[in-house]
Every structure is written in C-alpha cells, then in structure tokens.
Coordinates of C-alpha atoms in Angstrom, one line a residue:
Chain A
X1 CA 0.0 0.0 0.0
X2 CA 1.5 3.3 -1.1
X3 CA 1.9 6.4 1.1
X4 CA -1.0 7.9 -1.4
X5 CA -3.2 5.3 -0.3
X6 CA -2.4 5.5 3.1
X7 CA -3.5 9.0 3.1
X8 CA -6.8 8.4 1.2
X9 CA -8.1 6.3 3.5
X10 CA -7.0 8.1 6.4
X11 CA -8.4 11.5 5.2
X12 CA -11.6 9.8 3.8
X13 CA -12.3 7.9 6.7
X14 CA -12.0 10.9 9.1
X15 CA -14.6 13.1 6.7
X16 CA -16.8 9.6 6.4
X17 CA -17.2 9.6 10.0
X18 CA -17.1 13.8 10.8
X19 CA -20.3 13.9 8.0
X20 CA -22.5 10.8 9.5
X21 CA -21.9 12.3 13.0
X22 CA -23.4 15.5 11.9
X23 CA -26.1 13.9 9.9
X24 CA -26.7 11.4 12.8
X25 CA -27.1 14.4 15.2
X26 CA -29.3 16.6 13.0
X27 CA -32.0 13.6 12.4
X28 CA -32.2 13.1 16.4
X29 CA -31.9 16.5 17.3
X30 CA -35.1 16.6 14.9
X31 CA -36.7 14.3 16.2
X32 CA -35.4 14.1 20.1
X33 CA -36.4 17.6 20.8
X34 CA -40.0 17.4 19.6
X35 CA -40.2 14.6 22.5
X36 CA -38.4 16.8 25.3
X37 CA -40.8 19.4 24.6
X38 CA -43.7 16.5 25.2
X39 CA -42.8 14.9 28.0
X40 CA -41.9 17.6 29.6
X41 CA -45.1 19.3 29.2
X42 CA -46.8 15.8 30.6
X43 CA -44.5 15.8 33.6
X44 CA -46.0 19.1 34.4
X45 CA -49.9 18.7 33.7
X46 CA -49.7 14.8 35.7
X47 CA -47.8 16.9 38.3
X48 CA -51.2 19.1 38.7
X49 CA -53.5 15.9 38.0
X50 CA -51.3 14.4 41.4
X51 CA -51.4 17.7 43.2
X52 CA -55.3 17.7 42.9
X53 CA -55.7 14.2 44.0
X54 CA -54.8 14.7 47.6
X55 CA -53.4 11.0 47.9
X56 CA -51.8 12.3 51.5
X57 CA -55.7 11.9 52.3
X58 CA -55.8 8.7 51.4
X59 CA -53.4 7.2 53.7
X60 CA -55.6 3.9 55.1
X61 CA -56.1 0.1 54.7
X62 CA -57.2 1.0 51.0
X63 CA -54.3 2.7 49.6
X64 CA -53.3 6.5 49.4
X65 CA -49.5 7.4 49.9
X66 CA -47.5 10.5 50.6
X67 CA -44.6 10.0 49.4
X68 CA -43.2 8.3 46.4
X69 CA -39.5 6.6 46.0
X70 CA -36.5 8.6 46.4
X71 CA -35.0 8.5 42.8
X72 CA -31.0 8.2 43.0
X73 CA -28.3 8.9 40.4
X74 CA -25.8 6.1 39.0
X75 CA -23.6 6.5 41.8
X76 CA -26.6 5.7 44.4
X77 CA -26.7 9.6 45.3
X78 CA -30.2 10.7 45.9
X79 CA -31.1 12.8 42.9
X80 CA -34.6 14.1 43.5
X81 CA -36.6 13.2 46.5
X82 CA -39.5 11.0 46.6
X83 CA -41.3 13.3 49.3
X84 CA -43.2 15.7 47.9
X85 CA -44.5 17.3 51.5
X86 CA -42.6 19.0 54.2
X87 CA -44.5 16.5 56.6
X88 CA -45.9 12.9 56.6
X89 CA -48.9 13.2 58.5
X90 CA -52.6 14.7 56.5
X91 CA -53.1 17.1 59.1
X92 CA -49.7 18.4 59.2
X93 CA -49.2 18.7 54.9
X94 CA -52.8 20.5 55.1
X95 CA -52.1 22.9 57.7
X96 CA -48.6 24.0 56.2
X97 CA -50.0 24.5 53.0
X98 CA -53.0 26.0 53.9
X99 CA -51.9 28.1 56.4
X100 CA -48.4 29.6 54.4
X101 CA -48.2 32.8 53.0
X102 CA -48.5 31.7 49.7
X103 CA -52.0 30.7 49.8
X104 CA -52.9 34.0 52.3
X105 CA -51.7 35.6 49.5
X106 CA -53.4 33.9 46.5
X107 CA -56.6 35.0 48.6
X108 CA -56.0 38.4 47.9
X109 CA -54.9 38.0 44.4
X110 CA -57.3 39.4 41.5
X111 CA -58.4 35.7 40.6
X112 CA -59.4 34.6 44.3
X113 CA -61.1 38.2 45.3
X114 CA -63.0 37.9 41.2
X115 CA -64.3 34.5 42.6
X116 CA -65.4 35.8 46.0
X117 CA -66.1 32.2 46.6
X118 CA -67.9 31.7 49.9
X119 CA -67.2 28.5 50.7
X120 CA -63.4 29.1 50.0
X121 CA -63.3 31.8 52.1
X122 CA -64.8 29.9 55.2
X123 CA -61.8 27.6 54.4
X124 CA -59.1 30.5 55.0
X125 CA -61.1 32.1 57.9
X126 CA -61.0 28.7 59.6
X127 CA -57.2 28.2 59.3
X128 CA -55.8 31.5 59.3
X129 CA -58.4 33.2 61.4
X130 CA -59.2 30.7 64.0
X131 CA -60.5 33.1 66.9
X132 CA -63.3 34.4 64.3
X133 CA -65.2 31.2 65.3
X134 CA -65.4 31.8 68.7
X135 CA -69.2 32.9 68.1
X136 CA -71.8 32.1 71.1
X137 CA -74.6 30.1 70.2
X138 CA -77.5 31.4 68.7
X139 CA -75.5 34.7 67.8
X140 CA -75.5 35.8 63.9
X141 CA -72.6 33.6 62.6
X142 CA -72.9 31.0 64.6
X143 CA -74.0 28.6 62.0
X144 CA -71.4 30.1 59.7
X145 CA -68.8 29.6 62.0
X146 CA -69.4 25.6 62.6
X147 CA -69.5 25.1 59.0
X148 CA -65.7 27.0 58.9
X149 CA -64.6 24.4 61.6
X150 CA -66.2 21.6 60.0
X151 CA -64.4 22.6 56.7
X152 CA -61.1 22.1 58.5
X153 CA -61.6 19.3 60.7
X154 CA -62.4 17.0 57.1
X155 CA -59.4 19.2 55.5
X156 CA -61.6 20.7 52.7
X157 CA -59.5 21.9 50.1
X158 CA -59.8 24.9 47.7
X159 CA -59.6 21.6 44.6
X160 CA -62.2 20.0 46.7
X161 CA -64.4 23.1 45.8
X162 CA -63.5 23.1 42.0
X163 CA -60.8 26.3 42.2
X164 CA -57.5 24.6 41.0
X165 CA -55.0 26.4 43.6
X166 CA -51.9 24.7 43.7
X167 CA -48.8 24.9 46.0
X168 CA -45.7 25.8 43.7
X169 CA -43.3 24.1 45.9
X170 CA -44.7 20.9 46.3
X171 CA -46.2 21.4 42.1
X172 CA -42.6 21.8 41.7
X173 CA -40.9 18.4 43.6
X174 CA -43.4 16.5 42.0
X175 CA -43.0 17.9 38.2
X176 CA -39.3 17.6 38.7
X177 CA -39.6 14.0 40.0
X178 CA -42.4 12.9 37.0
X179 CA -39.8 14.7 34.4
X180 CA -36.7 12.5 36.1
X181 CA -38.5 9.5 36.0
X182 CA -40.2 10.0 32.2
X183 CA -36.8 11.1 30.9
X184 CA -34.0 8.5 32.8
X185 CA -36.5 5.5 32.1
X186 CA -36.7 4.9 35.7
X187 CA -33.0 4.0 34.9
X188 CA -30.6 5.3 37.4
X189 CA -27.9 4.6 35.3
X190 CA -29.3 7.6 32.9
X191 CA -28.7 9.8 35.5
X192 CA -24.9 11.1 35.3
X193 CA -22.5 14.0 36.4
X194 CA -21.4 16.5 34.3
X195 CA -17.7 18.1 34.5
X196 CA -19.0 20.4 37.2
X197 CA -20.6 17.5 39.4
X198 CA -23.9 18.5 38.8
X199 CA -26.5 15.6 38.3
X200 CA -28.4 15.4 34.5
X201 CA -31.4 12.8 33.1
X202 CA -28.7 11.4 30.2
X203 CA -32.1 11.2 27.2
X204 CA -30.8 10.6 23.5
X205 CA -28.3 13.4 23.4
X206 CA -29.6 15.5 25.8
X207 CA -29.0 16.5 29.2
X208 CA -32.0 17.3 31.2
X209 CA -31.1 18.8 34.7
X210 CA -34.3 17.8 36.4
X211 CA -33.5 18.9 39.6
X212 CA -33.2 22.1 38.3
X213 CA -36.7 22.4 36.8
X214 CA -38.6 24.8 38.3
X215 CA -42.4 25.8 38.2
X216 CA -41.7 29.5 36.7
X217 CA -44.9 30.7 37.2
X218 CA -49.0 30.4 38.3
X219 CA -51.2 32.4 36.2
X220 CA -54.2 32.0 38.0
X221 CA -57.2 33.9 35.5
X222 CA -60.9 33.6 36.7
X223 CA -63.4 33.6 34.5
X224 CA -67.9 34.9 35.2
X225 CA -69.6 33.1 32.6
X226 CA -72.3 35.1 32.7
X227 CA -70.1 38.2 31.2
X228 CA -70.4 37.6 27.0
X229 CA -66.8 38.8 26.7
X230 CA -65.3 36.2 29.1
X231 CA -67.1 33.4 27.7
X232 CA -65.3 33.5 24.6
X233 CA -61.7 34.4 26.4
X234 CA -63.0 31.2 27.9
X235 CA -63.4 29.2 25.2
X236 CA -60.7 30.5 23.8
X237 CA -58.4 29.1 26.3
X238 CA -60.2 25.8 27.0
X239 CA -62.2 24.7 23.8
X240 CA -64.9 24.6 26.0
X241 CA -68.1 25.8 25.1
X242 CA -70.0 27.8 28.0
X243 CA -73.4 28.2 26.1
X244 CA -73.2 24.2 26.5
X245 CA -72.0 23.8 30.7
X246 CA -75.7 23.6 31.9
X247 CA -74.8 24.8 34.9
X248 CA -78.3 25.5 35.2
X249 CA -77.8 29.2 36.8
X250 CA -80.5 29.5 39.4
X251 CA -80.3 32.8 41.3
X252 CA -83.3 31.5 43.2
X253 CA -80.6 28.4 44.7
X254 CA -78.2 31.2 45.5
X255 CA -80.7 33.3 47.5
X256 CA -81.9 30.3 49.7
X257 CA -78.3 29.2 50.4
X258 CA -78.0 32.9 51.0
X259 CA -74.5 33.0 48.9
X260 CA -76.0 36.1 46.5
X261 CA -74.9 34.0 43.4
X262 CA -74.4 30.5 42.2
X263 CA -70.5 30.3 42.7
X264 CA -70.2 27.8 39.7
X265 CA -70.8 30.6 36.9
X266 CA -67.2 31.6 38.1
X267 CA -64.7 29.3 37.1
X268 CA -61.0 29.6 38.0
X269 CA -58.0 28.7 35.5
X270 CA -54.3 28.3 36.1
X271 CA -51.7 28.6 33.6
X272 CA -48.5 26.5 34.5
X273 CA -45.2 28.2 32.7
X274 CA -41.8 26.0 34.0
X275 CA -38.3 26.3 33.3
X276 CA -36.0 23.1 32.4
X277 CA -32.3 23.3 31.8
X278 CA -31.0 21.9 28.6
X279 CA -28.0 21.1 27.0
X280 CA -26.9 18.9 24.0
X281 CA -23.7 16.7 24.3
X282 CA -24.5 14.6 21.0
X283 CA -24.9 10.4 20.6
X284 CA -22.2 10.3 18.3
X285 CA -18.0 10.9 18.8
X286 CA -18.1 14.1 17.5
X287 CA -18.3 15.8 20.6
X288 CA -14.6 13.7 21.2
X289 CA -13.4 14.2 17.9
X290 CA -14.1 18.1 18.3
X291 CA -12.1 18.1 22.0
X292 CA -9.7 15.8 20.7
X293 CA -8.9 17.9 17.7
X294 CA -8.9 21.5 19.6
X295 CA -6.7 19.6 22.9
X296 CA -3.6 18.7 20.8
X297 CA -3.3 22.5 19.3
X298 CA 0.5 22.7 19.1
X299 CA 2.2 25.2 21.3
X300 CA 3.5 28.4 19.9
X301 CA 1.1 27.9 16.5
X302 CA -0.4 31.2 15.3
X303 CA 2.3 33.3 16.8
X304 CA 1.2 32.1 20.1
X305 CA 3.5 31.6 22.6
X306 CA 2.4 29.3 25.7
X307 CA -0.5 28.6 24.2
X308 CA -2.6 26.2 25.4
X309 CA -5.8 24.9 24.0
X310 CA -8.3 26.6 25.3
X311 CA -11.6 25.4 22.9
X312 CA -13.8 23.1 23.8
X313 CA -17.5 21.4 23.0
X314 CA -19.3 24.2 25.3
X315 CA -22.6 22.4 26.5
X316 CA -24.3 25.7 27.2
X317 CA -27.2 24.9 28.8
X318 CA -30.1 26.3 27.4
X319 CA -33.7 27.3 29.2
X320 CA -36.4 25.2 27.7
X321 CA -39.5 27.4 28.8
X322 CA -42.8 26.3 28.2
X323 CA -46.8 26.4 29.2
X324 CA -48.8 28.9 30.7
X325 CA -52.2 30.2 28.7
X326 CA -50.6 31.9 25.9
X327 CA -47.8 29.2 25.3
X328 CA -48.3 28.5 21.8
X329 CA -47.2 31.8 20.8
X330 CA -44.1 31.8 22.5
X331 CA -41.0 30.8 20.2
X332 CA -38.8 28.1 22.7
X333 CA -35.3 26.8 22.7
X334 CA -37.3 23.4 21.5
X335 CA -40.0 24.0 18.7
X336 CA -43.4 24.0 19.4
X337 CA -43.5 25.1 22.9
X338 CA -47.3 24.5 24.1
X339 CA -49.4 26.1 26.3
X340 CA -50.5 24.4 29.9
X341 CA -53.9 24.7 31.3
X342 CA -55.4 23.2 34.6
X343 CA -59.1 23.8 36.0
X344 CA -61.8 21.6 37.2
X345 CA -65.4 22.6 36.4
X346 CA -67.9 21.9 39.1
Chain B
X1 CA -8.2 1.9 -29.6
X2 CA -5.4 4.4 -28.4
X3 CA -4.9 5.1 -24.3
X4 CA -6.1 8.9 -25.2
X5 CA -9.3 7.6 -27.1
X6 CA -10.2 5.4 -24.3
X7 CA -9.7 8.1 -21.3
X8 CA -11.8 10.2 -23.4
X9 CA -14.7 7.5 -23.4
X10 CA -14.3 6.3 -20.0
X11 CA -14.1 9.9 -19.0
X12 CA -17.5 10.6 -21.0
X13 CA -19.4 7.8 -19.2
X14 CA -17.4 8.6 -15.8
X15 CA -18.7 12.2 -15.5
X16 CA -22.5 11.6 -15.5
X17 CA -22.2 8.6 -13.0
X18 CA -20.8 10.3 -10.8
X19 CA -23.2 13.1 -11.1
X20 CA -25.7 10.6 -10.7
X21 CA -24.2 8.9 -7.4
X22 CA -24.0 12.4 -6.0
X23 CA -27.6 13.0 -6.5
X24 CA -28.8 9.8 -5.6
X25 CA -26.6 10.7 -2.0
X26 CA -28.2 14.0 -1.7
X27 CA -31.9 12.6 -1.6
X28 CA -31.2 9.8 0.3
X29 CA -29.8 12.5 3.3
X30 CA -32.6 14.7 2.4
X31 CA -35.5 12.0 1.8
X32 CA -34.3 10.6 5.4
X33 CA -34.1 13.8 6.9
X34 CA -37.6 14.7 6.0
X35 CA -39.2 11.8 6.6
X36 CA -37.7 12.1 10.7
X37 CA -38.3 15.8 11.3
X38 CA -41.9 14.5 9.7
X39 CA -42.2 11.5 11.8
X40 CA -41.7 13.9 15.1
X41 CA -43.6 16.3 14.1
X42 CA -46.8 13.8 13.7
X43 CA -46.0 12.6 17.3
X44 CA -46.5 16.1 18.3
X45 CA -49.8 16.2 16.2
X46 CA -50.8 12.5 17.5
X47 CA -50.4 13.6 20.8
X48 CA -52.2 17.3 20.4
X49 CA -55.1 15.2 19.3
X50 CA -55.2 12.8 22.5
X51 CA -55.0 15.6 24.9
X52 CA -57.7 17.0 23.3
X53 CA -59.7 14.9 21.1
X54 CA -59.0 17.0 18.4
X55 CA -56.8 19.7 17.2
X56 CA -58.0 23.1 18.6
X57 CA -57.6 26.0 16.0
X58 CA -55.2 27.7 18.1
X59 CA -53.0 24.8 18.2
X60 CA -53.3 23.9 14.3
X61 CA -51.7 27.5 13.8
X62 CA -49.3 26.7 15.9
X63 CA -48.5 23.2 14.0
X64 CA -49.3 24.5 10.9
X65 CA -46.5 27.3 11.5
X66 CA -44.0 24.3 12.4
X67 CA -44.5 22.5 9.8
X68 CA -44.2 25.3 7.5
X69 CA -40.6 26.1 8.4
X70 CA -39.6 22.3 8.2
X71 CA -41.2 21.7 5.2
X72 CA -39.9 25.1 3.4
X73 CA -37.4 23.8 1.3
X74 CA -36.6 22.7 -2.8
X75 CA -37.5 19.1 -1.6
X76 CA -40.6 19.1 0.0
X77 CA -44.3 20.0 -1.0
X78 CA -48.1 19.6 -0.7
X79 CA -47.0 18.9 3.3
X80 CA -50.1 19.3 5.4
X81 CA -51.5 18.1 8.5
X82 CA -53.9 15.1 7.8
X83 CA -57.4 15.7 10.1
X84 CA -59.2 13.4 8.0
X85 CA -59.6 9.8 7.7
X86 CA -60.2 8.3 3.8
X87 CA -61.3 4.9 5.0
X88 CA -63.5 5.6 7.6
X89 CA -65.6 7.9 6.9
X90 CA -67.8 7.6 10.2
X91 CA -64.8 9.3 12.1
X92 CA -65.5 12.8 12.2
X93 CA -62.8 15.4 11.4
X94 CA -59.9 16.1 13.3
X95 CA -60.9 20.1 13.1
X96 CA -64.1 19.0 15.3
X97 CA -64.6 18.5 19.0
X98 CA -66.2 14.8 20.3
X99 CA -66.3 13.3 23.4
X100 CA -64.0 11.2 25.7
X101 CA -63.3 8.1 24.0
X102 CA -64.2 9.2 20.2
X103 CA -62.2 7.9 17.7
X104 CA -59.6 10.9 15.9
X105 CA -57.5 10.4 12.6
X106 CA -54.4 12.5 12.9
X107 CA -51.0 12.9 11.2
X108 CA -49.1 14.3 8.0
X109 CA -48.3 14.2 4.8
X110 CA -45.9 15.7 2.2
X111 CA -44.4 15.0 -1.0
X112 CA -40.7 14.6 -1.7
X113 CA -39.6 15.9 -4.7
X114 CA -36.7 13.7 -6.0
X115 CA -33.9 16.0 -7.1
X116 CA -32.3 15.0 -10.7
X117 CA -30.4 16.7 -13.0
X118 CA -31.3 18.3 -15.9
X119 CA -35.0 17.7 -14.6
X120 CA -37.2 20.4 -16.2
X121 CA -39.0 22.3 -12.8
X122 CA -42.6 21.7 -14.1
X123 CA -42.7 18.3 -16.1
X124 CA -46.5 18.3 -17.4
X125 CA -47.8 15.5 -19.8
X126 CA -48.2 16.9 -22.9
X127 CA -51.3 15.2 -24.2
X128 CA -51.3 16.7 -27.8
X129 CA -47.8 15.1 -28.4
X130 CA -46.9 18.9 -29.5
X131 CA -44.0 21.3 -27.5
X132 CA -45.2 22.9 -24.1
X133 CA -44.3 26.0 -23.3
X134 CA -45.3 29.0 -21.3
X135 CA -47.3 31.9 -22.1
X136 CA -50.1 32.5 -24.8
X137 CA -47.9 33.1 -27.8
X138 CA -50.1 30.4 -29.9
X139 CA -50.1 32.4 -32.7
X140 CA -46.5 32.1 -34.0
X141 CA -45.9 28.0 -32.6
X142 CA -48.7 26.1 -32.3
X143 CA -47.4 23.5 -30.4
X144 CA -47.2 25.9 -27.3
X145 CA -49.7 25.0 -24.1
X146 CA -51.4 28.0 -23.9
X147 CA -51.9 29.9 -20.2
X148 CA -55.3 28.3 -19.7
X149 CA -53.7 25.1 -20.9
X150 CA -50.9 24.9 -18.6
X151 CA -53.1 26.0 -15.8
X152 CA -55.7 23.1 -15.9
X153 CA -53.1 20.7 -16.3
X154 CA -51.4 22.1 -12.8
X155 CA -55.1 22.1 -11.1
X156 CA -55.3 18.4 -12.0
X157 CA -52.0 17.6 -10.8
X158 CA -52.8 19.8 -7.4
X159 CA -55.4 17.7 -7.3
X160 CA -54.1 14.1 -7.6
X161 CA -51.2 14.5 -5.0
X162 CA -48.6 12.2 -5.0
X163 CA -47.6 12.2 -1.5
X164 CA -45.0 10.0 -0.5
X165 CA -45.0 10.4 2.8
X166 CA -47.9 9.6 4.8
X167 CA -47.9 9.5 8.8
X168 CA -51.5 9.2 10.1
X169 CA -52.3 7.5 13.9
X170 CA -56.5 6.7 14.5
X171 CA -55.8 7.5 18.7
X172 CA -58.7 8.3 21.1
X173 CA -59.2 11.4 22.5
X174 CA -58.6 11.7 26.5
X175 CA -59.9 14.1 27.2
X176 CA -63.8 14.6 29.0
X177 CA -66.0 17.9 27.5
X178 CA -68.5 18.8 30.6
X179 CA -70.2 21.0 27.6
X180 CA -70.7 17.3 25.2
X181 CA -72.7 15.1 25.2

C-alpha cells in the first residue's frame, strides 16, 4: 500500500465519519427535541393531576401514599426526592400548606377576590383566622362559624371546591420527580455528572437537569360566565363551550343558600409556565473528535507563545420554557413550545 | 483503440455517474431527513389530538406554523396536517370536538420531490404530443400549451397528490367535555 493510499483512507475515513456524525445528530436532534418538549409538558400537567388528588388523604387500609421513592443517580446519590410534603402526616401537609403565605396571599390575588367564593373563604377564615369562630350560640354567625370548623376538621380543600389552587413548591418536587423519571427510564444509570458534578437525566443526546426544573410561574385567571366577553376568552383558552355547561344558573338556589350568586358561573384557571435546563452533548463521537482535535493544538502555533488549547465542546445549557395560557405563541429553545392549562369545572 | 481515445470514453461515461451517485446521496440524506423531522412532528400532532380529542384552531396554527418552516425547502411540497380519515368515513374530522373516547385520525403528509439533474422544474404531460411551453404566444408556434392550458393541467396535478410520505395515527381522544354530550 502506497503512502497515497495510506492517506486516502485516512483522510476519507476521518470526513466519512465527521459527516454521518453531523447527519446522525441533525435527524435526532429533529426528532429528540419534539419529545423533550412532550414529556416535559406531561410531567408538568400529571404533576397538577397528582397535586389535585390529595393522595396524603388517602393514607388507610385501601391505599393512598404521601410520598413516592427517592429516585438516585448512578452513583446511588439521591437525585430528586420521593417526598413531595414537608411533613408525613394529613393534618400536618394540610395545615402548612393551607396556612403559608403563599396561599394567604393567593386569597388576595385578583383571581381569588373575582371568585369571591364563599365557601373558600370559610376555608381561609377557619385556618388562618381561628379566633373568628369563637361565636356564642344562637349569635348571627354562629351557624357560619361551625360550618368553617367543619371545613377544617375534614381538610376541605380549595380543589375539593372546584378552584385549582396549587402549591408551587410541592407542584414543583413533584414535576421535577415525573420529568426524572419520564426522561431516565426509571434507569438510574441515565442519571450522570457532568464536568461540574452536577446531576443530569442522560435522554438521546440530551442532558435534562431535572433537579433544576422549576415551576416558573401560576397564572391563576378567573373567568364569570355570565359576562359575554369572558365566555369567549374562555373558550378560547379551554375549547370549551359555555353556552353548553348547563350549569343550570338558578339565582333563586343562591338566594336560599344565601350566597347572593351561584359560585359555579365563576370558574378559576391556572396557567402552568416552568423552566428546564437543557444542554446537548450529541450520541455520536463528535463531541470527542471536536475536544480531541482543539486539545492537541501545538504550542507556539499562530504566533502564540504558551499557548494552550483553550476550545472546547461548550454544553451551554439552554432554558427550555414552556406552558402557561398563551404558550403557543411563545418561540422556545425546542420548537413548538405548548401552552398548559389546569381547571376543574364543578 | 489508443490510451487517449479510451480516457476520453471512460471519461464521458465517468462524469455523468458520478453526477448521478451524487444525486442519488443527496436525496437519500434529504428524503431521510424529512421523513424524521416528519415523523416527530406527527408525534407532536398525535399527541395534540389525545389531549384533546382534536386539534383546537389555536393549536393547528401553531403546527401548521412548524411544519411550515420544516417543510420550506426545494425538496418538500403539498405537506399538510392530515385531520381526516379516507377509509373511515364515520370518524368525524380532526378540526371538530367529540367526546372522551371518540375515535380521531391524525397525522401528516408531504411529498418529496426527487432532485435529478437536468430535470425540467414543471414536467406536465403533454397530451397533444406537440412542445409545451409558457405563455399564450399560440399564434406564432402552435405547439405551445397556452396559459389556460398549462393552468388546468397544474389544477389536475394539485389535485391528484402524490404524497409520499404519509404518517397518520386513528388514537382516542382523553380528554372529558363537561359542555358534550
């Protein structure tokens, strides 16, 4: 075999394998990121579905859990925590999160003061102001009052009244541990360490810090279906049509429950936006071809004296952002970023 | 036959070989790469139609933008998102609402446009066995297609699309309407 030859083949088979790396990565990155974009979006809305469900309720003979399994990386280090609450008692995870700051403060949000629901407001006067029940029997309130205290002692919850509040912390652990678990394959060997140490969901070429995914924001928007213009903002956002509810609006109900207006006709939506660091390391060797090639830069080339390589495959790590009621129009760092709506109608 | 003859001759049949072997490279990268950024896009559209039984105008803009700028290119045309099943004609469109449960034909379809050389851009069966041309100078060949001509002929092709790539799912939608019945 000549030199020539020698030289062919080297040179060819170093383009062969430079071009189906590229080609390799532009067909998954095609087809890879369309996914990321899904299942990240699912993690979120099952995150919702599972905050709504109450399962720390449940705890009994017949099922009904609080926590879930601590997920750990490929070295057996805990990645993301299986325990959603700050407690592991119902009475305890209800209190805290019906009692924090947070949710005093979603009462006096435009969306929670535009439902003026009664019911939910017996709720907060039970467990944030607990000396307003001290009324004497047969005083005005009285009856009021008991039903307040009953509210707490069965741990009614705004969901359990049809207004989808939700607690961004715990929102949060649980999208982050559905996205960990939907991304590694329940495989802890898909969870590795980057250069810096820090923990990623290894998924076809991607890195998804999962830990890191955070619940960005709760556009909470309340709609009164009995306003023409919010009906269609309504069915706008939902696809639902109002005209078609049957709610059966009886003003008649609302004066003997003595509420002044059937609380259904006002219907509370939440729009979940989240962040998700990204990055894309390849599942080809180009990424080592590329460090291998800018590592062995010769010292003193381009005039440069002391020179030492300094290139490398940066794995910037990108924001995916998605959800929230006007997703669709947003442009994201993965195409077709789509919008995320929760409610329950009563 | 003398060496200079024959590098001549071998050169002659060499050239366009290779021309072809290039070409037929080019659309196999470009034929695959379409037919995955296609294939993930009707996941997205499968999907859209699960989570809500069918695809909400909204979210068909949104699609529709998508697919646009994957599909803008020399290589691919006629690519739309498929709503409607051909075979089953008791499935309602995917541009309509149903219930939980109900039945929904979804996906896409496009047409790849082999790239060949020397491949005229608008290759229309002349039926008349005459020239086609463009334009309405009759007068002076009359072999020419007129306007009109060439016009109907492109309606009929629009018509029969040849799509070669076809993704379509029948799913079920998951999602409960309190408004439906």
């Amino acid at each position: 075999m000549s030199v020539k030859t020698i030289f062919k083949v080297l040179i060819g088979t170093i383009v062969i394998i430079v071009l189906s790396s590229l080609t390799i990565e532009m067909f998954n990155i095609s087809t890879t990121g369309l996914q990321v974009n899904q299942i990240s979006r699912l993690s979120a809305k099952q995150a919702a579905t599972l905050f709504s469900q109450e399962t720390y309720k449940q705890i009994g003979e017949d099922g009904g859990a609080v926590n879930a399994d601590n997920i750990r990386d490929s070295d057996g280090a805990l990645y993301i925590t299986g325990e959603f609450y700050d407690y592991d008692n119902a009475t305890d995870i209800y209190n805290s999160m019906y009692t924090s700051n947070e949710f005093k403060n979603w009462m006096k949000s435009s969306a929670a003061t535009k439902g003026n629901w009664y019911n939910l407001k017996l709720i907060d006067r039970a467990l944030n102001n607990p000396r307003s029940l001290n009324v004497p029997f047969g005083s005005d309130g009285y009856e009021e009052a008991i039903l307040a205290q009953k509210y707490k002692e069965s741990m009614m919850t705004p969901s359990n009244l049809g207004i989808p509040y939700l607690d961004k912390a715990v929102l949060e652990r649980m999208f982050q541990w559905n996205l960990a678990q939907l991304m590694s394959n329940t495989n802890p060997d898909n969870i590795k360490r980057d250069d810096n140490g820090v923990s990623y969901v290894a998924y076809k070429g991607f890195r998804i810090y999962a830990n890191l995914a955070t619940i960005s924001r709760l556009e909470y928007k309340t709609f009164d279906l009995k306003n023409p213009g919010e009906r269609v903002e309504f069915n706008r956002i939902t696809n639902i049509d109002p005209d078609n509810i049957n709610f059966h609006f009886d003003d008649r109900l609302s004066y003997v429950q003595g509420l002044g207006e059937e609380e259904r006709n006002k219907v509370c939506i939440v729009g979940i936006e989240y962040d998700i660091p990204v990055a894309y390391e390849g599942i080809t060797p180009i990424k080592n071809i590329f460090n291998f090639v800018v590592s062995n830069e010769v010292e003193g080339i381009n005039s440069g004296s002391g020179r030492a390589a300094y290139n490398e495959w940066l794995d910037n790590t990108q924001k995916l952002q998605s959800g929230g009621l006007q997703g669709n129009d947003v442009e994201g760092v993965l195409p077709i970023p789509g919008k995320l709506i929760y409610y329950i109608i009563k | 036959m003398s060496d200079g003859v024959k590098y001549i001759f071998r050169t002659i049949f060499k050239v366009p070989i290779i021309i072809l072997v290039v070409y037929a490279i080019f659309n196999v990268f470009a034929f695959s790469l379409t037919y995955f950024r296609l294939l993930g896009f009707s996941y997205v559209v499968m999907q859209t139609a699960v989570e809500n039984n069918y695809i909400p105008p909204e979210e068909m803009n949104t699609l529709n933008k998508y697919l646009q700028s994957i599909t803008d290119n020399g290589v691919v045309g006629d690519a739309e998102i498929v709503i409607r099943n051909e075979e089953d004609a008791s499935i309602l469109p995917a541009d309509r609402r149903r219930q939980y449960g109900s039945p929904v034909t979804v996906g896409v379809k496009a047409q790849y446009k082999f790239i060949w050389p020397l491949t005229p851009k608008e290759q229309l069966n002349n039926t008349s066995g005459g020239f086609i041309g463009y334009g309405s100078n009759t007068r002076s060949f009359s072999g020419y297609a007129s306007t009109s001509t060439l016009e109907a002929r492109r309606k009929a092709l629009e018509d029969n699309k040849n799509n070669n790539i076809n993704i379509t799912y029948t799913v079920i939608g998951l999602k409960y309407y309190s408004d439906l019945n």
